[in-house]
């Protein structure tokens, strides 16, 4: 770690979390550069970016990262899984040039990102996990002792969702599972099979944490998915913070046992059969809804930035306020689907938007232009 000093920041990826991070630091007058690896990232329009660069492919991104250097080691935030993957592919070079919200040992990150390795990591920390088996062959799937329905999940990365339009594939029979596995294999994905936790779709809770350079957690946020898309197995359209002491304790125990540093999200499903929270995944990055913790109510971005700049650690802060986060464009689509299934009333839809404390995913009065880019982003997805 270099001497204590203010540093410029570079945000690699400019959707919800990257935009929120850039805004937080930009409002504090930290010079922020944005690098976009994908077209239609609405955050590139933010007034809080001093410079914006578009780069497609590893070589171009690395060129732009080098160009962002000005004699100091900037803070670099890789926003989503593919950004973390790029950093890991070029770990020696990137970690030598930037202060990263990741562990100094890249293998720690790799182990937690792998759903095939995660049950082993959880067992070391005595954290419950739904029964999970690596899908290494058709014979393995035919002889499973798991109870259906079965969830077929990618070992790591977000490209599975881009390929299939959903984060997991659900199968009710072994034959269906084998068919789904063959299709995933043909598209180049290694997978695991996990037993579905019944009746847990509305009890998916998360811990979002920043663990400092010393290994101590400096800021934590817990809460629950309110609505998600795709329905039941998607990313948040609406998220709500609330105290979840058991989720916080389990998530921190897992990350501390793994000797993790930086930003992470741990996600759990509540299992009513044994009154346990079961670990579903670990994201070694910010979650989509991270903006809920980078607002006037709480600012995990500034806590992390100060730590990465070498400042003295503050006392740990646990955010326990009741705040709603929503991405309206996605929520309208999800809510219409739920309403057609008679699973959502008008009152329930409006509730997050009528709450006194709320955070919008994109729209900000002092930074309105990113909201204009959302339609282009949604069009590219459709």
Coordinates of C-alpha atoms in Angstrom, one line a residue:
X1 CA 0.0 0.0 0.0
X2 CA 1.3 3.4 -1.0
X3 CA 1.4 6.5 1.3
X4 CA -1.9 8.2 2.3
X5 CA -3.1 10.5 -0.4
X6 CA -6.1 11.3 -2.5
X7 CA -6.2 9.2 -5.7
X8 CA -8.1 9.4 -8.9
X9 CA -10.6 6.6 -9.5
X10 CA -11.3 4.5 -12.5
X11 CA -14.7 2.7 -12.9
X12 CA -14.6 -0.2 -15.3
X13 CA -18.3 -0.8 -16.1
X14 CA -21.0 1.9 -16.0
X15 CA -24.4 0.3 -15.2
X16 CA -26.1 0.6 -11.8
X17 CA -23.3 0.0 -9.4
X18 CA -20.6 1.6 -11.4
X19 CA -22.7 4.7 -12.0
X20 CA -23.5 4.9 -8.2
X21 CA -19.8 4.6 -7.3
X22 CA -18.8 7.3 -9.8
X23 CA -21.4 9.6 -8.5
X24 CA -20.4 9.1 -4.9
X25 CA -16.8 9.9 -5.5
X26 CA -17.5 12.6 -8.1
X27 CA -19.7 14.5 -5.7
X28 CA -16.7 14.4 -3.3
X29 CA -14.6 16.0 -6.1
X30 CA -12.6 12.9 -6.7
X31 CA -11.6 12.8 -10.4
X32 CA -13.3 9.8 -11.9
X33 CA -12.6 8.1 -15.3
X34 CA -15.1 5.7 -16.7
X35 CA -14.2 2.9 -19.1
X36 CA -17.0 1.1 -20.8
X37 CA -16.5 -2.4 -22.3
X38 CA -20.0 -2.7 -23.7
X39 CA -22.2 -0.4 -25.8
X40 CA -25.4 1.1 -24.3
X41 CA -24.0 1.5 -20.7
X42 CA -26.1 4.5 -19.5
X43 CA -23.6 5.5 -16.9
X44 CA -21.2 6.9 -19.5
X45 CA -23.5 10.0 -19.6
X46 CA -22.8 11.0 -16.0
X47 CA -21.6 14.5 -15.3
X48 CA -19.4 13.1 -12.6
X49 CA -17.0 11.4 -15.0
X50 CA -14.1 13.6 -15.9
X51 CA -13.3 11.3 -18.8
X52 CA -15.1 8.5 -20.6
X53 CA -13.4 5.8 -22.7
X54 CA -14.9 3.0 -24.7
X55 CA -12.8 -0.1 -25.2
X56 CA -13.7 -3.5 -26.6
X57 CA -11.5 -6.5 -25.9
X58 CA -8.8 -7.1 -23.3
X59 CA -6.0 -5.3 -25.2
X60 CA -8.0 -2.1 -25.7
X61 CA -9.2 -2.1 -22.1
X62 CA -5.6 -2.5 -20.8
X63 CA -4.5 0.3 -23.1
X64 CA -7.2 2.6 -21.5
X65 CA -6.3 1.5 -18.0
X66 CA -2.6 2.4 -18.7
X67 CA -3.7 5.7 -20.2
X68 CA -5.6 6.6 -17.0
X69 CA -2.4 6.6 -14.9
X70 CA -1.0 10.0 -14.0
X71 CA 1.8 9.2 -11.7
X72 CA -0.3 7.9 -8.8
X73 CA -2.0 4.5 -8.3
X74 CA -5.7 5.1 -8.9
X75 CA -8.5 3.2 -7.2
X76 CA -10.0 0.8 -9.8
X77 CA -13.6 -0.6 -9.4
X78 CA -14.4 -3.5 -11.7
X79 CA -18.2 -3.4 -11.7
X80 CA -19.6 -6.7 -12.9
X81 CA -18.4 -10.3 -13.3
X82 CA -16.9 -9.9 -16.7
X83 CA -14.9 -6.9 -15.4
X84 CA -13.6 -8.9 -12.5
X85 CA -12.8 -11.7 -14.9
X86 CA -10.7 -9.4 -17.0
X87 CA -8.8 -8.1 -14.0
X88 CA -8.1 -11.7 -12.9
X89 CA -6.8 -12.6 -16.4
X90 CA -4.3 -9.8 -16.2
X91 CA -3.8 -9.8 -12.5
X92 CA 0.0 -9.2 -12.3
X93 CA -0.2 -6.1 -14.4
X94 CA -3.4 -4.6 -13.2
X95 CA -2.7 -5.2 -9.5
X96 CA 0.7 -3.5 -9.8
X97 CA -0.9 -0.3 -11.2
X98 CA -4.1 0.1 -9.2
X99 CA -5.6 -0.1 -5.7
X100 CA -8.2 -2.8 -6.0
X101 CA -11.2 -3.7 -3.8
X102 CA -10.2 -7.4 -4.1
X103 CA -7.9 -9.7 -2.0
X104 CA -4.1 -9.4 -2.9
X105 CA -4.2 -13.2 -3.5
X106 CA -6.2 -13.7 -6.6
X107 CA -6.9 -17.3 -5.8
X108 CA -9.1 -16.3 -2.9
X109 CA -11.3 -14.5 -5.4
X110 CA -11.3 -17.4 -7.8
X111 CA -12.3 -19.9 -5.1
X112 CA -15.3 -17.9 -4.0
X113 CA -16.4 -17.1 -7.5
X114 CA -16.6 -20.8 -8.4
X115 CA -19.9 -22.5 -7.5
X116 CA -18.1 -25.8 -7.8
X117 CA -15.7 -24.8 -5.0
X118 CA -18.1 -22.8 -2.9
X119 CA -19.6 -25.7 -0.9
X120 CA -16.1 -26.6 0.2
X121 CA -15.4 -23.0 1.2
X122 CA -18.7 -22.8 3.1
X123 CA -18.0 -26.1 4.9
X124 CA -14.7 -24.7 6.2
X125 CA -16.6 -21.7 7.7
X126 CA -19.5 -23.9 8.9
X127 CA -22.0 -22.1 6.7
X128 CA -25.0 -24.1 5.4
X129 CA -25.4 -24.7 1.6
X130 CA -28.2 -26.5 -0.3
X131 CA -27.0 -29.9 -1.5
X132 CA -24.9 -29.2 -4.6
X133 CA -23.1 -31.6 -7.0
X134 CA -20.7 -30.7 -9.8
X135 CA -22.4 -31.7 -13.2
X136 CA -19.4 -33.4 -14.6
X137 CA -21.2 -36.2 -16.6
X138 CA -24.5 -37.6 -17.6
X139 CA -23.9 -40.5 -15.3
X140 CA -23.5 -38.2 -12.4
X141 CA -26.9 -36.6 -13.2
X142 CA -28.7 -39.9 -13.7
X143 CA -27.6 -41.1 -10.2
X144 CA -28.2 -37.9 -8.2
X145 CA -29.5 -38.2 -4.7
X146 CA -30.8 -34.7 -4.7
X147 CA -34.5 -34.0 -4.4
X148 CA -36.2 -32.3 -7.4
X149 CA -36.7 -29.6 -8.6
X150 CA -33.1 -29.3 -9.7
X151 CA -31.3 -26.0 -10.4
X152 CA -28.6 -26.1 -13.1
X153 CA -26.2 -23.2 -12.4
X154 CA -23.0 -22.0 -14.2
X155 CA -19.8 -22.6 -12.3
X156 CA -19.0 -18.9 -12.6
X157 CA -19.6 -15.7 -14.6
X158 CA -22.6 -13.8 -16.0
X159 CA -22.4 -15.1 -19.6
X160 CA -24.8 -18.0 -18.8
X161 CA -27.6 -15.5 -18.2
X162 CA -26.8 -13.7 -21.4
X163 CA -27.0 -17.0 -23.3
X164 CA -30.1 -18.4 -21.7
X165 CA -31.9 -15.3 -20.6
X166 CA -32.0 -16.5 -17.0
X167 CA -29.4 -17.1 -14.3
X168 CA -30.4 -20.8 -13.6
X169 CA -32.3 -23.6 -15.5
X170 CA -35.0 -25.4 -13.5
X171 CA -35.7 -29.1 -14.1
X172 CA -38.3 -31.2 -12.5
X173 CA -37.1 -34.6 -13.7
X174 CA -33.7 -36.1 -14.3
X175 CA -34.4 -36.4 -18.0
X176 CA -35.1 -32.7 -18.2
X177 CA -31.9 -32.0 -16.2
X178 CA -29.8 -34.1 -18.6
X179 CA -31.3 -32.2 -21.6
X180 CA -30.5 -28.8 -19.9
X181 CA -27.0 -29.9 -19.0
X182 CA -26.3 -31.0 -22.6
X183 CA -27.5 -27.7 -23.9
X184 CA -25.4 -25.8 -21.4
X185 CA -22.4 -28.0 -22.3
X186 CA -22.9 -27.3 -26.0
X187 CA -22.8 -23.6 -25.3
X188 CA -19.5 -24.0 -23.4
X189 CA -20.7 -23.8 -19.8
X190 CA -19.5 -25.9 -16.9
X191 CA -22.3 -26.3 -14.4
X192 CA -23.4 -27.5 -11.0
X193 CA -26.7 -29.0 -9.9
X194 CA -28.3 -27.6 -6.7
X195 CA -31.4 -28.7 -4.8
X196 CA -34.1 -26.0 -4.8
X197 CA -34.9 -24.5 -1.4
X198 CA -38.7 -24.7 -1.4
X199 CA -40.8 -21.6 -0.9
X200 CA -37.7 -19.4 -0.6
X201 CA -38.2 -17.1 -3.6
X202 CA -39.5 -14.3 -1.4
X203 CA -36.9 -14.9 1.3
X204 CA -33.7 -14.3 -0.6
X205 CA -31.5 -12.2 1.6
X206 CA -28.1 -10.6 1.1
X207 CA -25.1 -9.2 2.8
X208 CA -23.2 -6.5 1.0
X209 CA -19.9 -5.7 2.7
X210 CA -16.6 -3.9 2.3
X211 CA -13.7 -5.6 4.1
X212 CA -10.7 -3.3 4.6
X213 CA -7.0 -3.8 4.0
X214 CA -6.6 -5.1 7.5
X215 CA -9.2 -7.8 7.1
X216 CA -11.8 -6.1 9.2
X217 CA -15.3 -5.5 7.8
X218 CA -15.7 -1.7 7.7
X219 CA -19.3 -1.4 6.3
X220 CA -22.2 -3.9 6.0
X221 CA -25.6 -3.7 4.4
X222 CA -28.3 -6.4 4.7
X223 CA -31.6 -6.7 3.0
X224 CA -34.0 -8.7 0.9
X225 CA -35.1 -9.0 -2.7
X226 CA -38.6 -7.6 -3.1
X227 CA -39.0 -8.3 -6.8
X228 CA -36.6 -9.9 -9.3
X229 CA -36.4 -10.7 -13.0
X230 CA -36.6 -13.2 -14.4
X231 CA -39.3 -14.1 -11.8
X232 CA -38.0 -16.2 -8.9
X233 CA -34.5 -16.6 -10.2
X234 CA -33.3 -13.2 -11.4
X235 CA -31.5 -10.1 -10.3
X236 CA -33.3 -7.4 -8.2
X237 CA -35.8 -5.0 -9.7
X238 CA -36.7 -3.9 -6.2
X239 CA -34.5 -4.4 -3.1
X240 CA -35.1 -3.3 0.5
X241 CA -32.6 -3.0 3.3
X242 CA -33.4 -4.3 6.7
X243 CA -31.5 -5.8 9.6
X244 CA -30.7 -9.5 9.0
X245 CA -28.3 -10.4 11.9
X246 CA -28.0 -14.1 10.9
X247 CA -27.3 -13.3 7.3
X248 CA -24.6 -10.8 8.3
X249 CA -23.0 -13.2 10.7
X250 CA -22.9 -16.1 8.2
X251 CA -21.7 -14.0 5.4
X252 CA -18.9 -12.4 7.4
X253 CA -17.9 -15.7 8.8
X254 CA -17.5 -17.1 5.3
X255 CA -15.5 -14.2 4.0
X256 CA -13.3 -13.9 7.0
X257 CA -12.5 -17.6 6.9
X258 CA -11.5 -17.2 3.3
X259 CA -9.3 -14.2 4.2
X260 CA -11.3 -12.0 1.7
X261 CA -10.7 -8.2 1.2
X262 CA -12.8 -5.6 -0.7
X263 CA -16.4 -5.6 -1.9
X264 CA -18.5 -8.8 -1.8
X265 CA -22.1 -9.9 -1.7
X266 CA -23.3 -13.1 -0.2
X267 CA -26.8 -14.3 -1.0
X268 CA -28.8 -16.7 1.1
X269 CA -32.2 -18.5 0.8
X270 CA -34.2 -19.1 4.0
X271 CA -35.1 -22.7 4.4
X272 CA -38.3 -23.0 6.4
X273 CA -37.8 -26.8 6.9
X274 CA -34.9 -26.3 9.3
X275 CA -35.0 -22.5 10.0
X276 CA -31.6 -22.1 8.4
X277 CA -30.3 -19.6 5.9
X278 CA -28.5 -21.5 3.0
X279 CA -25.7 -19.9 1.0
X280 CA -26.6 -19.6 -2.7
X281 CA -23.7 -17.6 -4.1
X282 CA -20.8 -15.2 -3.5
X283 CA -20.3 -12.2 -5.8
X284 CA -16.8 -10.8 -5.5
X285 CA -18.0 -7.4 -6.6
X286 CA -20.9 -4.9 -5.9
X287 CA -24.4 -6.2 -6.3
X288 CA -26.8 -4.5 -8.9
X289 CA -28.6 -2.7 -6.0
X290 CA -25.3 -1.3 -4.5
X291 CA -26.6 2.2 -5.0
X292 CA -28.8 1.8 -2.0
X293 CA -25.6 2.0 0.1
X294 CA -24.1 5.0 -1.8
X295 CA -26.7 7.6 -1.1
X296 CA -27.4 10.3 1.5
X297 CA -28.3 7.6 3.9
X298 CA -25.0 5.6 3.8
X299 CA -21.9 5.8 1.6
X300 CA -20.0 2.5 1.4
X301 CA -18.1 3.9 -1.7
X302 CA -16.4 6.7 0.4
X303 CA -15.5 4.2 3.2
X304 CA -13.9 1.9 0.6
X305 CA -12.1 4.8 -1.2
X306 CA -10.6 6.2 2.0
X307 CA -9.4 2.7 3.0
X308 CA -7.8 2.1 -0.4
X309 CA -6.2 5.5 -0.2
X310 CA -4.4 4.4 3.0
X311 CA -6.4 6.3 5.6
X312 CA -6.9 5.0 9.1
X313 CA -9.8 2.6 9.5
X314 CA -13.0 3.8 10.9
X315 CA -15.2 1.8 13.3
X316 CA -17.4 -0.7 11.5
X317 CA -20.8 0.7 10.4
X318 CA -23.8 -1.6 9.9
X319 CA -26.5 0.0 7.8
X320 CA -29.8 -0.9 9.4
X321 CA -32.2 1.7 8.1
X322 CA -35.3 0.8 6.0
X323 CA -34.6 2.0 2.5
X324 CA -36.0 0.8 -0.9
X325 CA -34.0 0.6 -4.1
X326 CA -35.8 0.2 -7.5
X327 CA -35.0 0.1 -11.2
X328 CA -38.3 1.3 -12.5
X329 CA -37.9 0.2 -16.1
X330 CA -37.2 -3.4 -15.1
X331 CA -39.7 -3.4 -12.3
X332 CA -42.6 -2.4 -14.6
X333 CA -41.8 -5.4 -16.8
X334 CA -41.5 -7.8 -13.8
X335 CA -44.6 -6.4 -12.1
X336 CA -46.8 -6.8 -15.1
X337 CA -45.8 -10.4 -15.4
X338 CA -46.5 -11.0 -11.7
X339 CA -49.9 -9.2 -12.0
X340 CA -50.9 -11.5 -14.9
X341 CA -50.1 -14.4 -12.6
X342 CA -52.2 -12.7 -9.9
X343 CA -49.2 -12.6 -7.6
X344 CA -49.0 -8.8 -7.3
X345 CA -51.5 -6.2 -6.4
X346 CA -51.4 -2.5 -7.4
X347 CA -50.8 -1.6 -3.8
X348 CA -47.9 -3.9 -3.5
X349 CA -46.4 -2.6 -6.7
X350 CA -46.6 1.0 -5.5
X351 CA -45.3 0.4 -1.9
X352 CA -41.5 0.8 -2.7
X353 CA -42.2 4.1 -4.5
X354 CA -44.4 5.5 -1.8
X355 CA -41.8 4.9 1.0
X356 CA -40.2 8.0 2.6
X357 CA -36.7 6.6 2.2
X358 CA -35.9 5.3 -1.3
X359 CA -33.1 5.3 -3.8
X360 CA -33.6 5.3 -7.6
X361 CA -31.3 3.0 -9.5
X362 CA -30.5 5.5 -12.2
X363 CA -32.4 8.8 -12.0
X364 CA -30.8 11.6 -10.0
X365 CA -31.8 15.3 -9.9
X366 CA -28.2 16.4 -10.1
X367 CA -27.2 13.9 -12.8
X368 CA -30.2 13.4 -15.1
X369 CA -28.5 12.3 -18.4
X370 CA -27.9 8.6 -17.5
X371 CA -31.6 8.1 -17.2
X372 CA -31.9 9.1 -20.9
X373 CA -29.6 6.2 -21.8
X374 CA -31.7 3.6 -20.2
X375 CA -34.0 3.1 -23.2
X376 CA -31.0 2.4 -25.4
X377 CA -29.8 -0.1 -22.9
X378 CA -33.2 -1.9 -22.6
X379 CA -33.5 -1.9 -26.4
X380 CA -30.2 -3.7 -26.7
X381 CA -31.3 -6.3 -24.2
X382 CA -34.6 -6.9 -26.0

